[in-house]
Coordinates of C-alpha atoms in Angstrom, one line a residue:
M337 CA -137.1 -92.7 -45.7
R338 CA -137.1 -95.6 -43.3
P339 CA -135.3 -98.7 -44.5
R340 CA -137.6 -101.5 -45.6
I341 CA -137.5 -105.1 -44.3
R342 CA -136.4 -107.4 -47.1
V343 CA -138.4 -110.6 -47.5
Y344 CA -135.9 -113.4 -47.8
T345 CA -136.3 -116.5 -49.8
A346 CA -133.4 -118.0 -47.9
T347 CA -133.8 -120.6 -45.1
V348 CA -132.7 -117.9 -42.7
V349 CA -136.4 -116.6 -42.4
T350 CA -136.9 -118.5 -39.1
V351 CA -133.6 -117.4 -37.7
L352 CA -134.4 -113.7 -38.5
A353 CA -137.8 -114.0 -36.9
V354 CA -136.3 -115.1 -33.5
A355 CA -132.9 -113.3 -33.6
M356 CA -134.2 -110.4 -31.6
L357 CA -135.1 -112.7 -28.7
P358 CA -132.5 -113.5 -26.0
A359 CA -130.2 -116.0 -27.6
V360 CA -128.1 -118.7 -25.8
L361 CA -125.2 -120.4 -27.4
Q362 CA -126.0 -124.1 -28.0
G363 CA -124.3 -126.4 -25.5
Q364 CA -123.3 -123.8 -23.0
S365 CA -125.0 -121.0 -21.1
A366 CA -123.4 -118.1 -23.0
P367 CA -125.7 -115.5 -24.5
Q368 CA -125.1 -114.5 -28.1
V369 CA -127.1 -111.3 -27.7
A370 CA -126.9 -108.8 -24.9
R371 CA -128.3 -105.3 -24.2
S372 CA -127.3 -102.7 -21.8
G373 CA -127.1 -99.0 -21.4
D374 CA -123.7 -99.5 -19.6
G375 CA -122.0 -101.1 -22.5
V376 CA -121.5 -104.6 -24.0
V377 CA -118.5 -106.8 -25.0
A378 CA -118.9 -109.2 -27.9
A379 CA -116.1 -111.7 -28.5
A380 CA -115.5 -115.1 -30.2
Q381 CA -115.2 -116.9 -26.8
P382 CA -117.5 -116.5 -23.9
L383 CA -114.7 -116.2 -21.3
A384 CA -113.1 -113.4 -23.2
A385 CA -116.4 -111.5 -23.5
T386 CA -116.9 -112.0 -19.7
A387 CA -113.4 -110.7 -19.0
G388 CA -114.2 -107.5 -20.8
A389 CA -117.6 -107.0 -19.2
R390 CA -116.0 -107.5 -15.8
M391 CA -113.8 -104.4 -16.5
L392 CA -117.0 -102.4 -17.1
E393 CA -118.4 -103.6 -13.8
L394 CA -115.2 -102.4 -12.1
G395 CA -115.7 -98.9 -13.5
G396 CA -113.4 -99.3 -16.4
N397 CA -114.1 -98.0 -19.9
A398 CA -114.4 -99.6 -23.3
A399 CA -110.6 -99.6 -23.8
D400 CA -110.1 -101.5 -20.5
A401 CA -112.8 -104.0 -21.6
A402 CA -111.2 -104.5 -25.0
V403 CA -107.7 -105.0 -23.6
A404 CA -109.0 -107.5 -21.0
A405 CA -110.9 -109.4 -23.7
A406 CA -108.0 -109.4 -26.1
F407 CA -105.5 -110.8 -23.6
A408 CA -108.1 -113.3 -22.5
I409 CA -109.0 -114.5 -26.0
S410 CA -105.3 -115.1 -26.7
V411 CA -105.5 -117.7 -23.9
V412 CA -108.8 -119.3 -24.6
E413 CA -108.8 -119.2 -28.4
P414 CA -105.1 -119.8 -29.2
S415 CA -105.9 -121.4 -32.6
M416 CA -107.0 -118.0 -33.9
N417 CA -104.8 -115.4 -32.2
S418 CA -102.0 -114.9 -29.8
I419 CA -99.8 -112.3 -28.0
G420 CA -97.3 -113.5 -30.6
G421 CA -99.5 -112.2 -33.4
R422 CA -100.9 -108.9 -34.8
N423 CA -103.9 -106.6 -34.3
Q424 CA -105.7 -103.6 -35.7
I425 CA -107.7 -101.4 -33.3
L426 CA -110.3 -98.7 -34.0
I427 CA -111.3 -96.4 -31.2
R428 CA -114.1 -93.9 -30.8
T429 CA -113.6 -91.7 -27.8
P430 CA -116.5 -90.3 -25.7
D431 CA -116.1 -86.9 -27.4
G432 CA -116.6 -88.4 -30.8
K433 CA -113.0 -88.5 -32.0
I434 CA -111.8 -91.5 -34.1
A435 CA -108.3 -93.0 -33.7
G436 CA -106.6 -96.2 -34.8
I437 CA -103.7 -98.3 -33.6
D438 CA -101.7 -100.5 -36.0
G439 CA -100.2 -103.5 -34.1
T440 CA -99.4 -105.5 -37.3
T441 CA -96.5 -107.9 -37.4
S442 CA -93.6 -106.7 -39.4
V443 CA -90.6 -108.1 -41.3
P444 CA -87.5 -108.3 -38.9
L445 CA -84.6 -106.0 -39.5
G446 CA -81.8 -107.8 -41.4
Y447 CA -84.2 -110.1 -43.2
D448 CA -83.0 -111.0 -46.7
P449 CA -85.9 -112.1 -49.0
A450 CA -83.4 -113.4 -51.6
T451 CA -82.0 -116.0 -49.3
A452 CA -84.9 -116.7 -46.9
P453 CA -86.8 -119.9 -47.4
S454 CA -90.4 -120.1 -48.6
A455 CA -92.4 -121.8 -45.9
A456 CA -96.0 -122.2 -44.7
Y457 CA -95.2 -122.5 -41.0
G458 CA -92.2 -122.9 -38.7
Y459 CA -89.6 -120.5 -37.3
A460 CA -88.7 -119.1 -40.7
T461 CA -92.2 -117.6 -41.0
V462 CA -92.1 -115.6 -37.7
G463 CA -92.0 -111.8 -37.9
V464 CA -92.0 -109.2 -35.2
P465 CA -95.1 -109.6 -33.0
G466 CA -97.3 -106.6 -32.7
S467 CA -100.2 -107.6 -30.5
V468 CA -98.7 -106.7 -27.2
A469 CA -97.5 -103.3 -28.4
G470 CA -101.0 -102.6 -29.8
L471 CA -102.7 -103.6 -26.5
M472 CA -100.2 -101.6 -24.4
R473 CA -100.8 -98.5 -26.4
L474 CA -104.6 -98.9 -26.3
H475 CA -104.4 -99.3 -22.5
G476 CA -101.8 -96.6 -22.0
E477 CA -103.6 -93.9 -24.0
Y478 CA -107.2 -94.7 -23.5
G479 CA -107.6 -97.1 -20.5
S480 CA -108.5 -96.1 -16.9
L481 CA -107.9 -99.2 -14.8
P482 CA -104.5 -100.5 -13.7
L483 CA -102.9 -102.9 -16.1
T484 CA -102.7 -105.6 -13.5
T485 CA -106.5 -105.4 -13.0
V486 CA -107.2 -105.5 -16.8
M487 CA -104.9 -108.5 -17.3
A488 CA -106.1 -110.5 -14.3
P489 CA -108.8 -112.5 -16.1
A490 CA -106.4 -113.7 -18.8
I491 CA -103.8 -114.7 -16.2
D492 CA -106.4 -116.6 -14.2
Y493 CA -107.6 -118.5 -17.3
A494 CA -104.1 -119.5 -18.1
E495 CA -103.0 -120.4 -14.6
H496 CA -106.0 -122.3 -13.5
G497 CA -107.2 -123.5 -16.8
F498 CA -110.5 -123.4 -18.8
R499 CA -112.6 -126.0 -20.5
L500 CA -112.0 -126.3 -24.3
L501 CA -115.0 -125.6 -26.5
P502 CA -115.6 -128.1 -29.3
G503 CA -114.6 -125.7 -32.1
E504 CA -111.3 -124.8 -30.4
A505 CA -110.5 -128.4 -29.7
R506 CA -111.3 -129.3 -33.3
R507 CA -109.0 -126.6 -34.7
Q508 CA -106.1 -127.5 -32.5
A509 CA -106.5 -131.1 -33.5
G510 CA -106.4 -130.2 -37.1
S511 CA -102.8 -128.9 -36.8
R512 CA -101.6 -131.8 -34.6
A513 CA -99.0 -133.0 -37.0
Q514 CA -97.3 -129.6 -37.5
V515 CA -97.6 -128.6 -33.9
A516 CA -95.8 -131.8 -32.9
E517 CA -92.7 -130.6 -34.8
S518 CA -92.1 -127.8 -32.3
E519 CA -90.9 -128.6 -28.8
G520 CA -92.8 -125.6 -27.3
A521 CA -96.0 -125.9 -29.3
R522 CA -96.1 -129.7 -28.6
R523 CA -95.7 -129.1 -24.9
Y524 CA -98.6 -126.6 -24.8
Y525 CA -101.1 -127.9 -27.3
L526 CA -100.8 -131.7 -27.2
K527 CA -101.1 -134.1 -24.4
P528 CA -98.0 -135.9 -23.1
D529 CA -98.8 -138.9 -25.3
G530 CA -99.0 -136.6 -28.4
S531 CA -102.8 -136.8 -28.7
P532 CA -104.8 -133.5 -29.0
W533 CA -106.9 -132.1 -26.3
Q534 CA -110.6 -133.0 -26.4
P535 CA -113.7 -130.8 -26.0
G536 CA -114.3 -130.3 -22.3
D537 CA -110.7 -130.9 -21.3
R538 CA -109.2 -128.4 -18.9
L539 CA -106.3 -126.6 -20.6
V540 CA -103.8 -125.2 -18.1
Q541 CA -101.0 -122.9 -19.4
T542 CA -98.7 -122.0 -16.5
D543 CA -95.9 -120.7 -18.8
M544 CA -98.4 -118.4 -20.5
A545 CA -99.6 -117.2 -17.1
A546 CA -96.0 -116.3 -16.2
T547 CA -95.5 -114.4 -19.4
L548 CA -98.8 -112.5 -18.9
K549 CA -97.8 -111.7 -15.3
A550 CA -94.5 -110.2 -16.5
I551 CA -96.3 -108.1 -19.0
S552 CA -98.9 -106.9 -16.5
L553 CA -96.1 -105.7 -14.2
G554 CA -93.6 -104.5 -16.8
G555 CA -95.8 -103.5 -19.8
G556 CA -94.5 -103.6 -23.3
D557 CA -90.9 -103.4 -22.1
A558 CA -91.2 -106.7 -20.5
F559 CA -92.1 -108.3 -23.8
Y560 CA -89.9 -106.4 -26.3
R561 CA -86.9 -105.5 -24.3
G562 CA -86.7 -107.7 -21.2
G563 CA -86.3 -111.4 -20.3
I564 CA -89.1 -112.5 -22.6
A565 CA -87.3 -110.8 -25.6
D566 CA -84.1 -112.6 -24.6
R567 CA -85.8 -116.0 -24.7
I568 CA -87.5 -115.2 -28.0
A569 CA -84.3 -114.2 -29.7
A570 CA -82.4 -117.2 -28.4
D571 CA -85.1 -119.6 -29.5
M572 CA -85.2 -118.0 -33.0
A573 CA -81.5 -118.1 -33.4
A574 CA -81.3 -121.8 -32.4
N575 CA -84.1 -122.8 -34.8
G576 CA -83.5 -120.8 -38.0
G577 CA -85.8 -117.9 -37.3
F578 CA -85.2 -114.3 -38.3
L579 CA -86.6 -112.5 -35.3
T580 CA -83.8 -110.9 -33.3
H581 CA -83.6 -108.9 -30.0
E582 CA -82.8 -105.8 -32.1
A583 CA -86.0 -106.2 -34.2
L584 CA -88.1 -106.7 -31.1
D585 CA -86.6 -103.6 -29.4
A586 CA -87.2 -101.5 -32.5
Y587 CA -90.9 -102.4 -32.9
R588 CA -93.6 -99.8 -32.2
A589 CA -97.4 -99.8 -32.5
E590 CA -98.1 -97.0 -35.0
D591 CA -101.1 -94.7 -35.7
S592 CA -103.5 -96.2 -38.2
R593 CA -104.4 -94.1 -41.2
I594 CA -108.1 -93.4 -40.7
V595 CA -110.3 -93.6 -43.9
R596 CA -113.8 -92.3 -44.2
G597 CA -116.7 -92.7 -46.5
S598 CA -120.5 -92.8 -46.4
Y599 CA -123.3 -95.2 -47.3
R600 CA -126.8 -93.8 -47.9
G601 CA -126.2 -90.9 -45.5
F602 CA -124.4 -92.8 -42.8
E603 CA -120.7 -92.2 -42.2
I604 CA -118.3 -95.1 -42.5
V605 CA -115.0 -95.0 -40.7
G606 CA -112.2 -97.6 -40.9
S607 CA -108.4 -98.2 -41.0
D608 CA -106.3 -98.2 -44.2
I609 CA -103.3 -100.3 -45.1
P610 CA -102.2 -102.6 -43.7
A611 CA -105.9 -103.0 -42.8
S612 CA -108.7 -103.1 -45.4
G613 CA -111.1 -100.4 -44.3
A614 CA -110.7 -98.5 -47.5
I615 CA -111.6 -101.7 -49.5
A616 CA -114.8 -102.1 -47.5
I617 CA -115.7 -98.4 -48.0
L618 CA -115.1 -98.7 -51.7
A619 CA -117.4 -101.7 -51.9
L620 CA -120.1 -99.9 -50.1
H621 CA -119.6 -96.8 -52.4
I622 CA -120.0 -99.0 -55.4
A623 CA -123.1 -100.8 -54.1
E624 CA -124.7 -97.4 -53.2
A625 CA -125.2 -96.7 -56.9
F626 CA -127.9 -99.4 -57.0
D627 CA -131.3 -99.6 -55.5
P628 CA -132.0 -103.0 -53.8
D629 CA -135.7 -102.3 -53.8
S630 CA -135.7 -102.5 -57.6
M631 CA -134.4 -106.1 -57.7
S632 CA -134.7 -109.5 -56.2
D633 CA -132.7 -110.6 -53.2
E634 CA -130.5 -112.8 -55.4
A635 CA -129.9 -110.0 -57.9
W636 CA -128.9 -107.7 -55.0
G637 CA -126.6 -110.4 -53.7
S638 CA -124.9 -110.5 -57.1
V639 CA -124.5 -106.7 -57.0
I640 CA -122.8 -107.0 -53.6
A641 CA -120.5 -109.7 -54.8
Q642 CA -119.5 -107.7 -57.8
S643 CA -119.0 -104.6 -55.7
L644 CA -116.7 -106.5 -53.4
A645 CA -114.8 -108.0 -56.4
L646 CA -114.2 -104.6 -57.9
A647 CA -113.2 -103.1 -54.6
M648 CA -110.7 -106.0 -54.0
T649 CA -108.9 -105.1 -57.2
Q650 CA -107.4 -102.2 -55.2
Y651 CA -106.0 -104.5 -52.5
R652 CA -102.4 -104.2 -53.8
R653 CA -102.4 -100.5 -54.3
D654 CA -99.8 -98.4 -52.6
S655 CA -100.3 -97.1 -49.1
S656 CA -100.0 -93.4 -49.7
D657 CA -102.4 -90.7 -48.5
S658 CA -103.3 -89.9 -52.1
S659 CA -104.1 -93.5 -52.9
A660 CA -106.4 -93.6 -49.8
V661 CA -108.2 -90.5 -51.0
R662 CA -108.7 -91.9 -54.5
V663 CA -109.9 -95.3 -53.5
T664 CA -112.5 -93.9 -51.0
S665 CA -113.8 -91.2 -53.4
K666 CA -117.3 -91.4 -54.7
A667 CA -116.1 -90.5 -58.2
F668 CA -113.9 -93.6 -58.4
A669 CA -116.7 -95.8 -57.1
R670 CA -119.0 -94.5 -59.8
E671 CA -116.4 -95.5 -62.4
L672 CA -116.3 -99.0 -61.1
A673 CA -120.0 -99.2 -60.6
A674 CA -120.4 -98.9 -64.4
E675 CA -118.8 -102.3 -64.7
V676 CA -121.4 -104.0 -62.4
Q677 CA -123.8 -106.2 -64.4
V678 CA -127.3 -106.2 -62.8
P679 CA -129.3 -109.2 -63.7
S680 CA -132.6 -108.4 -65.3
A681 CA -135.7 -110.1 -66.6
A682 CA -134.2 -110.1 -70.1
T683 CA -131.2 -111.9 -68.7
L684 CA -133.3 -114.6 -67.2
E685 CA -135.4 -115.0 -70.4
S686 CA -132.4 -115.3 -72.7
G687 CA -130.6 -117.7 -70.5
S688 CA -127.3 -116.1 -71.6
P689 CA -124.6 -116.1 -68.8
L690 CA -123.2 -112.7 -67.8
S691 CA -119.6 -112.1 -68.8
L692 CA -118.3 -111.6 -65.2
A693 CA -114.7 -111.7 -66.1
L694 CA -115.2 -108.3 -67.6
A695 CA -115.7 -106.9 -64.2
T696 CA -112.3 -107.5 -62.9
G697 CA -110.1 -108.8 -65.7
G698 CA -106.8 -107.2 -66.4
R699 CA -106.2 -106.0 -62.9
D700 CA -103.8 -107.2 -60.2
L701 CA -106.0 -109.6 -58.3
W702 CA -103.4 -111.0 -55.8
L703 CA -105.2 -111.6 -52.5
P704 CA -104.1 -113.3 -49.3
P705 CA -105.1 -116.9 -48.8
D706 CA -108.9 -117.5 -48.3
E707 CA -108.7 -119.1 -44.9
G708 CA -111.1 -118.8 -42.0
H709 CA -108.7 -117.6 -39.3
T710 CA -108.5 -114.6 -37.0
T711 CA -110.6 -113.3 -34.1
H712 CA -112.5 -110.1 -33.6
L713 CA -114.0 -108.4 -30.5
S714 CA -116.0 -105.2 -30.0
A715 CA -116.5 -103.3 -26.7
A716 CA -118.5 -100.2 -25.7
D717 CA -119.2 -98.5 -22.4
G718 CA -122.0 -96.2 -21.2
N719 CA -120.0 -93.0 -21.9
G720 CA -119.8 -93.2 -25.6
M721 CA -116.4 -95.0 -26.0
A722 CA -116.3 -97.9 -28.4
V723 CA -113.5 -100.2 -29.6
A724 CA -113.3 -102.6 -32.6
L725 CA -110.3 -104.9 -32.3
T726 CA -109.2 -107.6 -34.6
Q727 CA -106.3 -110.0 -33.6
T728 CA -104.8 -112.9 -35.5
I729 CA -101.9 -115.2 -36.0
G730 CA -102.8 -116.1 -39.6
P731 CA -103.8 -119.6 -40.5
G732 CA -104.9 -122.0 -37.7
M733 CA -102.3 -122.2 -34.9
G734 CA -100.2 -119.6 -36.8
A735 CA -96.6 -120.6 -37.3
K736 CA -97.3 -123.6 -35.2
V737 CA -94.2 -123.0 -33.0
A738 CA -93.8 -121.7 -29.5
T739 CA -90.8 -120.8 -27.4
P740 CA -90.4 -123.2 -24.5
G741 CA -91.0 -121.4 -21.3
L742 CA -93.2 -118.6 -22.8
G743 CA -96.4 -120.5 -23.7
F744 CA -97.7 -118.7 -26.8
L745 CA -97.7 -119.3 -30.5
Y746 CA -96.3 -116.9 -33.1
A747 CA -98.1 -115.6 -36.2
V748 CA -97.2 -116.5 -39.8
T749 CA -95.8 -113.4 -41.4
L750 CA -92.8 -114.4 -43.6
G751 CA -92.3 -117.0 -46.2
G752 CA -94.6 -115.7 -48.9
Y753 CA -97.9 -116.1 -46.9
L754 CA -98.7 -112.4 -47.0
G755 CA -96.6 -111.4 -49.9
I756 CA -94.2 -109.2 -48.0
S757 CA -90.4 -109.3 -47.7
E758 CA -88.8 -106.0 -47.0
P759 CA -87.4 -105.3 -43.5
G760 CA -89.8 -103.1 -41.6
E761 CA -92.7 -103.9 -44.0
R762 CA -96.0 -104.6 -42.3
A763 CA -98.3 -107.4 -43.4
R764 CA -101.4 -106.1 -45.0
S765 CA -104.5 -108.3 -44.7
G766 CA -108.3 -108.4 -44.9
I767 CA -108.6 -107.2 -41.3
T768 CA -111.4 -104.6 -41.2
P769 CA -112.3 -102.9 -37.9
L770 CA -115.2 -100.6 -39.0
M771 CA -117.6 -98.2 -37.4
V772 CA -120.8 -96.7 -38.8
L773 CA -121.8 -93.3 -37.5
D774 CA -125.2 -91.6 -37.6
D775 CA -124.7 -87.8 -37.3
G776 CA -121.5 -88.4 -35.5
E777 CA -123.0 -90.9 -33.0
P778 CA -122.1 -94.6 -33.2
L779 CA -124.5 -96.9 -34.9
L780 CA -122.4 -100.0 -35.6
V781 CA -119.1 -101.2 -34.2
L782 CA -117.9 -104.1 -36.4
G783 CA -115.1 -106.4 -37.5
A784 CA -114.8 -110.0 -38.4
A785 CA -112.7 -113.1 -38.6
G786 CA -112.3 -115.2 -41.8
G787 CA -109.3 -114.1 -43.9
I788 CA -110.2 -112.1 -46.9
R789 CA -113.8 -112.8 -46.3
I790 CA -113.6 -110.4 -43.4
I791 CA -114.3 -107.6 -45.9
S792 CA -117.3 -109.4 -47.4
A793 CA -118.8 -110.1 -44.0
V794 CA -118.4 -106.6 -42.7
V795 CA -119.8 -105.0 -45.9
Q796 CA -122.9 -107.3 -45.8
A797 CA -123.6 -106.6 -42.1
V798 CA -123.7 -102.9 -42.9
T799 CA -126.0 -103.3 -45.9
R800 CA -128.3 -105.7 -43.9
V801 CA -128.8 -103.0 -41.2
I802 CA -129.0 -99.9 -43.4
D803 CA -130.8 -101.3 -46.5
D804 CA -132.9 -104.0 -44.9
G805 CA -133.6 -102.4 -41.6
L806 CA -132.5 -105.4 -39.6
A807 CA -131.2 -105.2 -36.1
L808 CA -127.6 -106.4 -35.8
P809 CA -128.3 -110.0 -34.4
A810 CA -130.6 -110.6 -37.4
A811 CA -128.1 -109.0 -39.8
L812 CA -125.4 -111.4 -38.7
A813 CA -127.8 -114.4 -39.2
A814 CA -128.6 -113.4 -42.8
P815 CA -126.9 -115.3 -45.6
R816 CA -123.8 -113.9 -47.3
V817 CA -122.0 -114.1 -50.6
H818 CA -118.3 -113.8 -51.6
P819 CA -116.6 -113.2 -55.0
D820 CA -114.7 -116.2 -56.4
F821 CA -111.7 -115.2 -58.6
G822 CA -110.2 -117.0 -61.6
P823 CA -107.2 -116.3 -63.7
E824 CA -109.0 -113.7 -65.8
G825 CA -111.1 -112.0 -63.2
L826 CA -114.3 -112.7 -61.3
A827 CA -115.3 -116.3 -62.0
G828 CA -118.5 -116.4 -59.9
F829 CA -119.7 -116.3 -56.4
A830 CA -119.5 -118.5 -53.3
V831 CA -122.8 -118.4 -51.4
E832 CA -123.5 -119.4 -47.9
A833 CA -125.7 -122.5 -48.1
G834 CA -125.9 -123.9 -44.6
P835 CA -129.3 -125.4 -43.6
E836 CA -129.9 -123.0 -40.7
D837 CA -128.6 -119.6 -41.9
G838 CA -127.8 -119.9 -45.6
W839 CA -129.5 -119.2 -48.9
S840 CA -132.2 -121.7 -49.8
E841 CA -131.9 -124.2 -52.6
A842 CA -134.4 -122.0 -54.6
S843 CA -132.1 -119.0 -54.1
V844 CA -129.0 -120.9 -55.2
D845 CA -131.0 -122.0 -58.3
A846 CA -132.0 -118.3 -58.9
F847 CA -128.3 -117.2 -58.8
R848 CA -127.5 -119.9 -61.4
D849 CA -130.4 -119.0 -63.6
M850 CA -128.9 -115.5 -63.8
G851 CA -125.9 -117.1 -65.4
F852 CA -123.6 -117.0 -62.4
D853 CA -121.1 -119.7 -61.6
I854 CA -122.1 -120.5 -58.0
T855 CA -120.2 -122.5 -55.3
A856 CA -122.6 -123.4 -52.5
T857 CA -120.7 -123.7 -49.3
P858 CA -122.5 -125.2 -46.3
R859 CA -119.6 -125.0 -43.8
Q860 CA -120.5 -122.9 -40.8
G861 CA -118.3 -119.8 -40.3
A862 CA -116.9 -120.0 -43.9
F863 CA -118.2 -116.5 -44.7
G864 CA -116.6 -114.6 -41.8
R865 CA -117.6 -114.3 -38.1
I866 CA -118.6 -110.9 -36.8
H867 CA -118.7 -110.0 -33.2
G868 CA -120.2 -106.5 -33.1
L869 CA -122.3 -103.9 -31.5
Q870 CA -125.3 -101.7 -32.4
Y871 CA -126.3 -98.6 -30.6
D872 CA -130.0 -97.8 -30.2
A873 CA -130.1 -94.0 -29.7
A874 CA -133.9 -94.1 -28.9
T875 CA -133.3 -96.2 -25.7
D876 CA -129.6 -95.2 -25.1
T877 CA -128.8 -98.9 -25.3
W878 CA -126.0 -101.0 -26.7
I879 CA -126.9 -104.3 -28.4
G880 CA -124.1 -106.8 -28.6
A881 CA -124.2 -109.7 -31.0
A882 CA -122.0 -112.7 -31.5
D883 CA -122.0 -114.4 -34.9
P884 CA -124.4 -117.4 -34.8
D885 CA -121.8 -119.4 -36.8
W886 CA -119.3 -119.4 -33.9
E887 CA -119.0 -120.2 -30.2
G888 CA -118.8 -116.5 -29.2
A889 CA -120.9 -114.5 -26.8
A890 CA -122.1 -111.0 -26.0
V891 CA -121.9 -110.0 -22.4
A892 CA -123.2 -106.9 -20.6
P893 CA -121.9 -105.7 -17.2
R894 CA -124.0 -106.8 -14.3
P895 CA -125.9 -103.9 -12.6
A896 CA -124.2 -102.4 -9.5
G897 CA -124.8 -104.5 -6.4
V898 CA -125.3 -107.8 -8.3
T899 CA -122.8 -110.4 -7.2
G900 CA -122.2 -114.1 -7.7
G901 CA -121.2 -116.2 -10.6
R902 CA -122.5 -115.9 -14.1
D903 CA -124.6 -118.6 -15.8

């Protein structure tokens, strides 16, 4: 049966009607939708997407494109990610195999949680960076172009500078006071007079360029065991950090545990702990028990929110194989689905609020902070390879410290932010690279930024495409929900309520009439930002889409023989 198109009461109707047309990011000539049979790269900053597409033009594959875009975005979107941070990577090879790379930051060897300070930022929060190891492994095992070629765009952006986009300038300015406390971070992200960089300013990062050049020539060894590691260790020792030369040397990017599920006949593939692919799969399994055609859009939105809430109760489970099997089983999902309360006509007539706390009360509901950080990119080529890559440093500007002479920020890992403390332990998060397959062939390549709301965003993109029959650009423009937790369980929902792409006032009222406690949130980007791909098998074409709530872009490789600058 073909998916039906849902008729929305939200103000997003106009957006959905035009989302299939070529889109251009407001204020700059960067398309947010791109189509090509030769692949597409979608990323949260146009220069990063362009760097990835350039690799496809040079004959590289999706792994080359993803590595190029990931290094580039660490330069041009430093408030959200860094080579001093962490990443999770999901790969589909041309022969249909799925693999994952875990480049998550870890607790340094010798770290003692009993004596370590609790901090929100600073040197004491820095763990072992994993981004470089993850990218080196992706390139080494799956790439085809020389590393120097793949890293050239990032080095160029750092060495010669780039114009700050308004959102990036705003985020950097928001951490001005904390950044000023670090000699290195102050040098790189504030002007000499201590004021923040403004939109349109050219940000030149020569020290970052030198670090990237060293990595391009020496690979991971240059970062984890060479002169860069010496500088990192010395800086940490001098400023109360716990990251040592030995901890850097011992770090390895590991295989991800691949988890699988299905949603209405489509296969869902993701990465398990420390990523949250299993949580997204569980939420979809719960929602699958209900028929969206039998209820209003708002009622279906409440089912999605409750499905997410129930799935998130499994966030703190152990990371064993048996736990992964249990949490992705349809039988377990059916047990949880019995707790979902579906609003009915009788509910509306009685005016009695639903007892939402019953859905999640009594379970361990510890979740990481609900902050809108992180970056995600997706890349595909014309030969069937696809990569979903999420990279982060935690909250805006991460630990807000940088080693003088190296040019990059570190991620927040320690100090209680992610609830980890044991040496070698890796920081679990809401990061959710995900792929949807149709008879083994790719349909969607997804991931998001936005803290724990990453899971919500990815799940809803899947349901918008599969249940509502929307193309990915329209699915990303559709309004989202997210569960709000209180001390005793699910307290209500946050709903996206922006004037351009949120639920309408009538829809918000309808949620409340059902008895739900609703927090209407108008801030753009507050419900996750997806930069993903959709494959159209009928035309053998990739469709790339950047989230309309962000400054990202989708860029396709130029046809052979086309030269000159891009718009």
